[in-house]
Amino acid sequence: MSGWAAGPAEAVFREEWGRLLATLVRWVGDFDLAEEVAADAVAAAVERWPVDGVPDRPGAWLLTTARRRAVDILRRRQTYAAKLAVLKVEAERDEVARLAAPAEGAGPDVIGDDRLRLFFTCCHPALSAEARIALTLRYLAGLSTAQVARAFLVPEGTMAQRLVRAKQKIAAAGIPYRVPSATELPGRLPAVLSVVYVVFTEAYAASNGPALVRPELADEAIRLARILHRLLPAEAEVTGLLALLLLVDARREARVDANGDLVLLEDQDRSRWDAAEIAEGRTLLLAALRHRPPGAYALQAAIAAVHDEAPSAAETDWAQIVGLYDVLRATAPSPIVELNRAVAIAMAHGPAAGLALVDELAAGEVLDRFHPLHAARGRLLDRLGRPVEAAAAYRRAIELCGNEAERAFLLRCLAAAEARAAG
Amino acid sequence: MQYLLLIYGEPRTEAPPQDQLEAEMAEWFAYTEDVRKAGVYVDGNALEPVNTATTVRLKGGERVVTDGPFAETREVLGGYYLIDVPDLDSALDWAARCPGAKYGSMEIRPITVFDQG
């Protein structure tokens, strides 16, 4: 994904952007001003660094530059609020000096922790789900407004407006800029994790558009999960979420063939799975599972790990997967968990047992417009040698599916079922 | 910051038994007491039932008075508290503790501060 700054310094900027912005928001108490001076500091760096060389502490350099700029701007504003803000930012000069001085053992993370506040502000329950995702990608992942718009396939103007409205609500409604207390954390953390999870699932099952997987979006989700894990290493569900993303993402390369077509899990070339990602995911999973009872993300990660560990599709431990779904449906009941469990039961106990459960779900209204249900039904009917009904299920799935690569796959399934029905 | 906590609920179709009414009133008094003791209370009132509402508009300079609230909704405004707290999270905490959150919904609206320059 191309950043807003080109050249070798880009990696530094991408890494520093969220930190820089998070600290500036705390100082100036204003998203727009923080963003403006952060962008100015980056522009100055793009100009200076190629000439002067990249400073030893790029983060502190950016922060100092941005702070000076903020003071200039605030001084020109003749309001009482701005005068107070100047005093506050001036008082931070010592903090910057401390950061800029080469302290013993101080790593690059020395400025790090304002990002946690930023996460909780961007993912505050008083904001709409869409606004939370947009704010997190813009301010924590450091994507440009155009990139966030592309990620969600909306026009850039629409996304710009969404961000403006969200920032207005933060300011006008007094959404605080702070990390929730230990007692509040269990209530507030799920909203933050959910944003990262939704970004990842959108990357993997793009609800619309041509591509099956959007790797840049998956990378952003993993990056966000890594930041959260570094900031909250003791939170088991944060660890579980990062494990889940890695264990699923490990199959990215094998999920699409040379033509860009979908390859089902059972047909994937397992040698193309990313062994390093699986190993890292498993280590994290073991840590997450030490927490009892295991959370919903850890359980989903455990299911992903069972798939990842199977040397072939036929050797998958389906009984264990069904067992994990049984725990998951008790922990976090949802119709989608029921559907996945039904598919696992079909693998463990035969297609007839799975179909009975899927039919039950199909009879309810909740999943009627969920195309994976009809696709799963089609596959089970196929396996039971009922191609006419399978074809009808595939047709319904195709009707509901908005992703072009997935549609193409379903059309191939439909053609095969129709051929069997005719033969 | 000042926040208006608007208390919405479905109007009662019949009066509850006396002991239930007394128990509910006690909850409201206790809550008001808590808000005052915490030093965040600015104002607060219960409103007469929605069937006492009157709406007025000027149309072409003419005063048009109609019976009823400006919009018919299932849950109606029944009262409010005006509180002064540091941020939305504190306002949410106070709203969630209000008996109105249990019997209906609480809407939280920040009070506009006009910048005098």
XYZ file of C-alpha atoms in Angstrom:
540
model
C 0.000 0.000 0.000
C 1.522 3.316 -1.012
C 1.855 5.747 1.862
C 1.457 9.478 1.859
C 5.209 9.903 1.832
C 7.431 8.225 -0.699
C 11.020 7.084 -0.349
C 13.064 5.271 2.274
C 11.677 7.399 5.117
C 8.176 6.033 4.499
C 8.596 3.064 6.809
C 9.686 5.367 9.625
C 6.690 7.618 9.051
C 4.208 4.754 8.957
C 5.587 3.456 12.230
C 5.728 6.869 13.880
C 2.467 8.330 12.595
C 0.099 6.718 15.117
C 2.429 7.475 18.019
C 3.033 11.033 16.935
C -0.641 11.715 16.477
C -1.629 10.057 19.754
C 0.789 12.204 21.752
C -0.205 15.368 19.907
C -3.907 14.758 20.534
C -3.161 14.480 24.237
C -1.228 17.756 24.184
C -3.464 19.919 22.034
C -6.764 18.135 22.772
C -7.901 18.542 19.185
C -7.772 15.901 16.427
C -7.702 18.351 13.547
C -4.879 20.461 14.912
C -2.911 17.349 15.898
C -3.324 15.977 12.389
C -2.340 19.263 10.781
C 0.882 19.682 12.754
C 1.756 15.977 12.430
C 1.449 16.311 8.647
C 3.574 19.488 8.753
C 6.262 17.689 10.740
C 6.286 14.823 8.248
C 6.522 17.299 5.354
C 9.477 18.971 7.083
C 11.138 15.586 7.553
C 10.667 14.703 3.886
C 12.508 17.943 3.097
C 15.237 17.811 5.777
C 16.124 14.156 6.249
C 17.489 13.510 2.736
C 19.813 16.523 3.304
C 20.675 16.220 7.007
C 20.261 12.469 7.350
C 17.625 10.614 9.395
C 17.953 11.721 13.038
C 18.840 9.196 15.755
C 15.409 9.533 17.271
C 13.070 10.193 14.371
C 10.020 10.053 16.635
C 11.329 12.731 18.992
C 12.407 14.887 16.024
C 8.903 14.712 14.541
C 7.330 15.435 17.896
C 9.521 18.487 18.557
C 8.816 19.880 15.101
C 5.086 19.269 15.447
C 4.992 20.792 18.931
C 6.629 24.044 17.743
C 4.188 24.256 14.895
C 1.239 23.666 17.272
C 2.418 26.494 19.533
C 2.685 28.837 16.521
C -0.816 28.028 15.384
C -2.353 28.213 18.846
C -0.695 31.604 19.533
C -2.346 33.038 16.448
C -5.756 31.895 17.611
C -6.953 34.555 19.994
C -9.348 32.412 21.988
C -9.239 31.602 25.652
C -9.214 27.864 24.890
C -6.204 28.325 22.596
C -4.332 30.287 25.274
C -4.868 27.460 27.736
C -3.695 24.970 25.105
C -0.484 26.964 24.523
C 0.315 26.760 28.226
C -0.302 23.025 28.163
C 1.861 22.413 25.082
C 4.616 24.669 26.446
C 4.648 22.531 29.569
C 5.315 19.481 27.402
C 8.636 20.920 26.255
C 10.405 19.134 29.098
C 8.828 15.873 28.068
C 10.121 16.274 24.510
C 13.575 17.236 25.768
C 13.641 14.121 27.890
C 12.627 11.984 24.915
C 15.099 13.641 22.562
C 18.019 13.103 24.922
C 19.671 9.747 24.290
C 18.602 8.054 27.505
C 20.049 4.797 28.658
C 18.175 1.763 27.415
C 15.419 3.865 25.863
C 14.089 2.091 22.820
C 11.916 3.510 20.093
C 8.850 2.646 22.192
C 9.640 5.401 24.641
C 6.892 7.628 23.218
C 4.589 4.696 22.588
C 1.790 4.620 25.019
C -0.512 7.410 24.035
C -1.701 5.113 21.265
C -3.757 3.105 23.713
C -5.777 6.214 24.571
C -6.228 6.856 20.888
C -7.547 3.303 20.379
C -10.153 3.736 23.095
C -11.235 7.143 21.836
C -11.494 5.989 18.210
C -13.438 2.870 19.267
C -15.713 4.557 21.823
C -19.197 2.983 21.951
C -20.748 6.450 21.473
C -19.421 6.370 17.879
C -21.066 4.367 15.098
C -19.393 1.106 14.096
C -18.466 2.604 10.713
C -16.935 5.672 12.332
C -14.849 3.535 14.701
C -13.328 1.579 11.823
C -12.658 4.707 9.774
C -11.016 6.538 12.694
C -8.864 3.563 13.649
C -7.567 3.038 10.121
C -6.978 6.739 9.601
C -5.351 7.622 12.924
C -3.838 4.406 14.272
C -2.935 2.579 11.074
C -1.985 5.902 9.456
C -3.872 5.288 6.212
C -4.801 8.305 4.133
C -8.483 9.187 3.812
C -8.320 7.971 0.195
C -6.919 4.626 1.326
C -9.570 4.193 4.028
C -12.227 5.028 1.419
C -10.768 2.421 -0.945
C -10.688 -0.162 1.822
C -14.439 0.179 2.257
C -15.244 0.882 -1.387
C -16.883 4.207 -0.733
C -16.069 7.488 -2.516
C -13.305 9.527 -0.884
C -15.697 12.429 -0.234
C -18.040 10.137 1.687
C -15.197 8.857 3.841
C -13.851 12.374 4.432
C -17.300 13.415 5.650
C -17.606 10.361 7.862
C -14.283 11.242 9.502
C -15.224 14.899 9.936
C -18.533 13.962 11.582
C -16.849 11.459 13.867
C -14.246 14.008 14.972
C -17.000 16.559 15.560
C -18.810 14.103 17.769
C -15.628 13.334 19.749
C -15.083 17.034 20.388
C -18.680 18.169 20.926
C -19.896 15.196 22.962
C -16.795 15.232 25.161
C -15.639 11.690 24.391
C -12.626 11.442 26.704
C -9.050 10.756 25.645
C -7.985 8.208 28.200
C -7.437 4.520 28.820
C -10.412 3.002 30.681
C -9.814 1.934 34.268
C -9.240 -1.728 35.086
C -12.904 -2.114 36.037
C -14.123 -0.513 32.810
C -11.669 -2.352 30.551
C -13.635 -5.618 30.153
C -16.612 -3.585 28.939
C -14.619 -1.401 26.570
C -12.003 -3.730 25.092
C -14.396 -5.820 22.937
C -15.299 -2.749 20.845
C -11.604 -2.138 20.098
C -10.938 -5.779 19.214
C -14.049 -5.900 17.085
C -12.781 -3.035 14.905
C -9.543 -4.915 14.195
C -11.465 -8.143 13.556
C -13.895 -6.456 11.152
C -11.003 -4.912 9.188
C -9.467 -8.382 8.897
C -12.667 -10.159 7.846
C -13.312 -7.435 5.289
C -9.853 -8.194 3.897
C -10.658 -11.895 3.720
C -14.272 -11.949 2.659
C -14.521 -8.648 0.876
C -18.279 -8.055 0.863
C -18.087 -6.354 -2.521
C -15.696 -5.835 -5.373
C -13.489 -7.961 -7.585
C -10.676 -9.248 -5.374
C -11.069 -12.203 -3.057
C -8.386 -11.185 -0.601
C -7.181 -7.661 -0.037
C -3.704 -8.286 1.372
C -3.011 -4.655 2.255
C -6.089 -4.581 4.482
C -5.185 -7.896 6.133
C -1.704 -6.485 6.805
C -3.204 -3.392 8.452
C -5.410 -5.524 10.711
C -2.422 -7.612 11.794
C -0.359 -4.470 12.365
C -3.128 -3.022 14.577
C -3.457 -6.297 16.480
C 0.326 -6.332 17.041
C 0.272 -2.777 18.416
C -2.593 -3.686 20.767
C -0.790 -6.822 21.891
C 2.349 -4.807 22.664
C 0.296 -2.282 24.635
C -1.861 -4.836 26.490
C 0.280 -7.992 26.693
C -1.662 -9.399 29.653
C -5.090 -9.270 27.976
C -5.804 -12.827 26.802
C -8.365 -11.816 24.175
C -5.892 -9.394 22.573
C -3.398 -12.263 22.371
C -6.162 -14.548 21.092
C -7.133 -12.087 18.378
C -3.561 -11.679 17.124
C -3.180 -15.487 17.144
C -6.412 -15.871 15.157
C -5.387 -13.351 12.510
C -1.953 -14.966 12.050
C -3.296 -18.528 11.936
C -5.866 -17.621 9.266
C -3.584 -15.272 7.342
C -0.971 -18.037 7.081
C -3.146 -19.612 4.352
C -3.397 -16.429 2.306
C -1.151 -17.514 -0.600
C -2.878 -20.884 -1.009
C -6.394 -19.466 -0.896
C -6.336 -18.101 -4.420
C -4.992 -19.916 -7.509
C -2.944 -18.477 -10.364
C -6.139 -17.190 -12.029
C -7.223 -15.364 -8.893
C -9.931 -17.987 -8.242
C -10.964 -19.156 -4.790
C -9.444 -22.439 -3.558
C -11.354 -24.140 -0.728
C -9.473 -25.120 2.422
C -9.679 -28.827 1.542
C -8.127 -28.245 -1.902
C -5.333 -25.893 -0.839
C -1.658 -26.677 -1.389
C -0.592 -26.810 2.242
C 3.072 -26.429 1.386
C 2.233 -22.831 0.477
C 0.999 -22.034 3.980
C 3.247 -19.649 5.878
C 5.024 -21.797 8.472
C 6.467 -18.812 10.357
C 3.034 -17.230 10.780
C 1.598 -20.548 11.974
C 4.416 -20.989 14.501
C 3.978 -17.471 15.856
C 0.202 -17.877 15.973
C 0.489 -21.147 17.888
C 2.801 -19.654 20.507
C 0.385 -16.780 21.028
C -2.561 -19.172 21.119
C -0.988 -21.224 23.901
C -0.526 -18.034 25.927
C -4.137 -16.956 25.266
C -5.499 -20.368 26.269
C -3.793 -20.161 29.657
C -6.558 -17.738 30.585
C -9.704 -19.544 31.808
C -12.331 -19.658 30.495
C -10.918 -19.094 26.996
C -12.351 -16.132 25.104
C -14.112 -16.196 21.747
C -11.044 -15.073 19.779
C -8.795 -17.667 21.439
C -11.341 -20.400 20.610
C -11.549 -19.337 16.977
C -7.752 -19.254 16.885
C -7.707 -22.795 18.294
C -10.017 -23.939 15.482
C -7.750 -22.268 12.916
C -4.752 -23.974 14.525
C -6.336 -27.444 14.207
C -6.742 -26.810 10.459
C -3.204 -25.458 10.175
C -1.747 -28.492 11.955
C -3.452 -31.085 9.713
C -0.950 -32.465 7.175
C -3.829 -32.967 4.718
C -7.547 -32.162 4.540
C -8.391 -35.828 5.117
C -6.314 -35.906 8.300
C -8.087 -32.924 9.869
C -9.195 -33.624 13.439
C -12.862 -32.770 12.857
C -13.982 -34.195 16.196
C -11.750 -31.674 17.965
C -13.054 -28.862 15.767
C -16.663 -29.803 16.612
C -15.687 -29.826 20.301
C -14.192 -26.339 20.001
C -17.320 -25.064 18.243
C -19.390 -26.512 21.093
C -17.416 -24.390 23.560
C -17.510 -21.368 21.240
C -21.306 -21.470 20.831
C -21.618 -21.449 24.630
C -19.120 -18.563 24.968
C -20.277 -16.390 22.076
C -23.496 -17.736 20.554
C -24.229 -16.552 17.016
C -25.956 -17.976 13.937
C -22.633 -17.897 12.075
C -20.987 -20.054 14.751
C -23.940 -22.462 14.383
C -23.390 -22.613 10.617
C -19.670 -23.299 10.971
C -20.378 -25.934 13.575
C -22.898 -27.606 11.244
C -20.250 -27.747 8.509
C -17.755 -29.266 10.969
C -20.355 -31.844 12.041
C -20.864 -32.747 8.371
C -17.133 -33.437 8.143
C -17.049 -35.408 11.394
C -20.316 -37.348 11.118
C -21.294 -37.222 7.449
C -23.137 -34.768 5.196
C -26.645 -35.882 6.274
C -26.051 -34.866 9.904
C -24.641 -31.503 8.774
C -27.447 -30.865 6.298
C -30.124 -31.382 8.965
C -28.541 -28.594 11.032
C -27.992 -26.295 8.040
C -31.644 -26.789 6.974
C -32.743 -25.790 10.454
C -30.665 -22.602 10.174
C -31.972 -21.951 6.651
C -35.533 -22.132 7.984
C -34.796 -19.255 10.370
C -34.759 -15.778 8.877
C -31.473 -14.539 10.308
C -29.166 -16.258 7.822
C -31.516 -16.365 4.829
C -29.609 -13.561 3.092
C -26.173 -14.870 4.145
C -24.721 -16.422 0.984
C -22.220 -18.742 2.726
C -25.194 -20.629 4.214
C -26.577 -21.413 0.764
C -23.125 -22.232 -0.587
C -22.548 -24.671 2.309
C -25.990 -26.197 1.732
C -25.162 -26.659 -1.948
C -21.918 -28.469 -1.129
C -23.649 -30.805 1.356
C -26.452 -31.623 -1.105
C -23.783 -32.263 -3.751
C -22.024 -34.713 -1.460
C -25.337 -36.468 -0.783
C -25.854 -36.948 -4.529
C -28.762 -34.503 -4.793
C -27.510 -32.240 -7.650
C -30.877 -30.661 -8.517
C -31.329 -29.287 -5.010
C -27.619 -28.437 -4.847
C -27.960 -26.344 -8.013
C -30.914 -24.462 -6.510
C -28.865 -23.705 -3.377
C -25.905 -22.484 -5.472
C -28.229 -20.231 -7.480
C -29.504 -18.628 -4.284
C -25.913 -18.153 -3.037
C -24.881 -16.530 -6.344
C -27.854 -14.186 -6.162
C -26.740 -12.944 -2.722
C -22.965 -12.863 -3.198
C -21.377 -9.447 -3.816
C -17.773 -10.587 -4.276
C -16.813 -11.306 -7.871
C -14.143 -13.956 -7.204
C -16.480 -15.838 -4.901
C -19.301 -15.590 -7.438
C -17.061 -17.059 -10.108
C -16.342 -19.988 -7.803
C -20.030 -20.530 -7.072
C -20.851 -20.368 -10.795
C -18.371 -23.216 -11.386
C -20.023 -25.241 -8.588
C -23.429 -24.549 -10.157
C -22.283 -25.636 -13.615
C -20.889 -28.894 -12.182
C -24.092 -29.602 -10.251
C -26.219 -28.893 -13.323
C -24.059 -31.250 -15.388
C -24.535 -34.004 -12.810
C -28.269 -33.347 -12.688
C -28.481 -33.664 -16.490
C -26.260 -36.765 -16.578
C -18.918 20.048 30.536
C -22.650 20.271 31.022
C -24.860 17.488 29.744
C -28.634 17.261 29.571
C -29.826 13.769 30.464
C -33.201 13.364 28.772
C -35.443 10.710 30.274
C -37.624 8.898 27.767
C -40.192 6.225 28.546
C -43.460 4.740 27.409
C -46.406 6.561 28.970
C -48.317 4.580 31.592
C -51.772 3.442 30.555
C -52.877 2.897 34.132
C -51.600 3.870 37.554
C -49.419 1.216 39.223
C -50.339 -0.143 42.676
C -49.540 2.249 45.529
C -46.617 0.239 46.954
C -44.944 -0.035 43.533
C -45.389 3.683 42.955
C -43.811 4.437 46.323
C -40.876 2.127 45.616
C -40.259 3.836 42.256
C -40.492 7.323 43.765
C -37.960 6.293 46.394
C -35.555 5.253 43.623
C -35.870 8.645 41.921
C -35.382 10.537 45.185
C -32.326 8.449 46.028
C -30.843 9.088 42.590
C -31.429 12.852 42.824
C -29.826 12.794 46.241
C -26.754 10.997 44.808
C -26.437 13.494 41.939
C -26.598 16.396 44.389
C -24.152 14.865 46.857
C -21.610 14.211 44.078
C -21.698 17.940 43.311
C -22.615 17.438 39.642
C -26.277 18.518 39.853
C -27.215 21.684 37.970
C -30.945 21.248 37.445
C -33.575 18.576 37.042
C -37.338 18.218 36.692
C -40.068 15.732 35.963
C -42.578 16.741 33.291
C -46.365 16.439 33.339
C -47.641 13.610 31.065
C -47.365 14.063 27.298
C -51.143 14.561 26.951
C -50.592 17.979 28.553
C -48.149 19.024 25.793
C -48.909 21.922 23.476
C -46.944 22.793 20.345
C -46.685 26.237 18.772
C -45.213 27.318 15.425
C -45.271 30.568 13.471
C -46.541 30.055 9.933
C -46.306 33.176 7.788
C -46.169 35.189 10.980
C -49.338 33.533 12.263
C -49.252 31.628 15.497
C -50.388 28.025 15.043
C -51.082 26.208 18.283
C -51.721 22.469 18.271
C -52.493 19.937 20.944
C -49.799 17.336 21.604
C -46.015 16.983 21.304
C -44.140 18.063 18.159
C -43.702 14.426 17.108
C -45.641 11.339 18.091
C -43.219 8.718 19.373
C -43.620 5.549 21.373
C -41.241 6.746 24.097
C -41.852 10.297 25.254
C -39.816 12.845 27.162
C -40.723 12.548 30.820
C -38.092 14.640 32.550
C -34.444 15.647 32.605
C -31.359 16.238 34.667
C -28.731 18.847 33.831
C -25.351 17.776 35.184
C -21.809 19.140 35.090
C -19.157 16.423 34.689
C -15.713 16.187 33.049
C -16.587 14.084 30.003
C -19.028 11.818 28.174
C -17.942 8.732 30.117
C -18.968 10.347 33.434
C -22.221 11.546 31.863
C -22.866 7.979 30.647
C -22.174 6.633 34.138
C -24.715 9.023 35.685
C -27.275 8.314 32.967
C -26.893 4.555 33.423
C -27.479 4.913 37.176
C -30.670 6.919 36.644
C -33.889 4.907 37.153
C -34.942 6.205 33.725
C -32.331 3.912 32.106
C -34.109 0.917 33.613
C -37.665 1.968 32.744
C -36.921 3.454 29.321
C -34.019 5.219 27.608
C -31.718 8.063 28.501
C -30.512 10.417 25.801
C -27.355 12.361 26.593
C -26.865 15.733 24.935
C -23.898 18.005 25.544
C -24.754 21.659 26.170
C -23.314 23.965 23.502
C -20.687 26.415 24.688
C -20.481 29.466 22.450
C -16.884 30.598 22.142
C -16.826 34.281 23.121
C -13.388 34.752 21.492
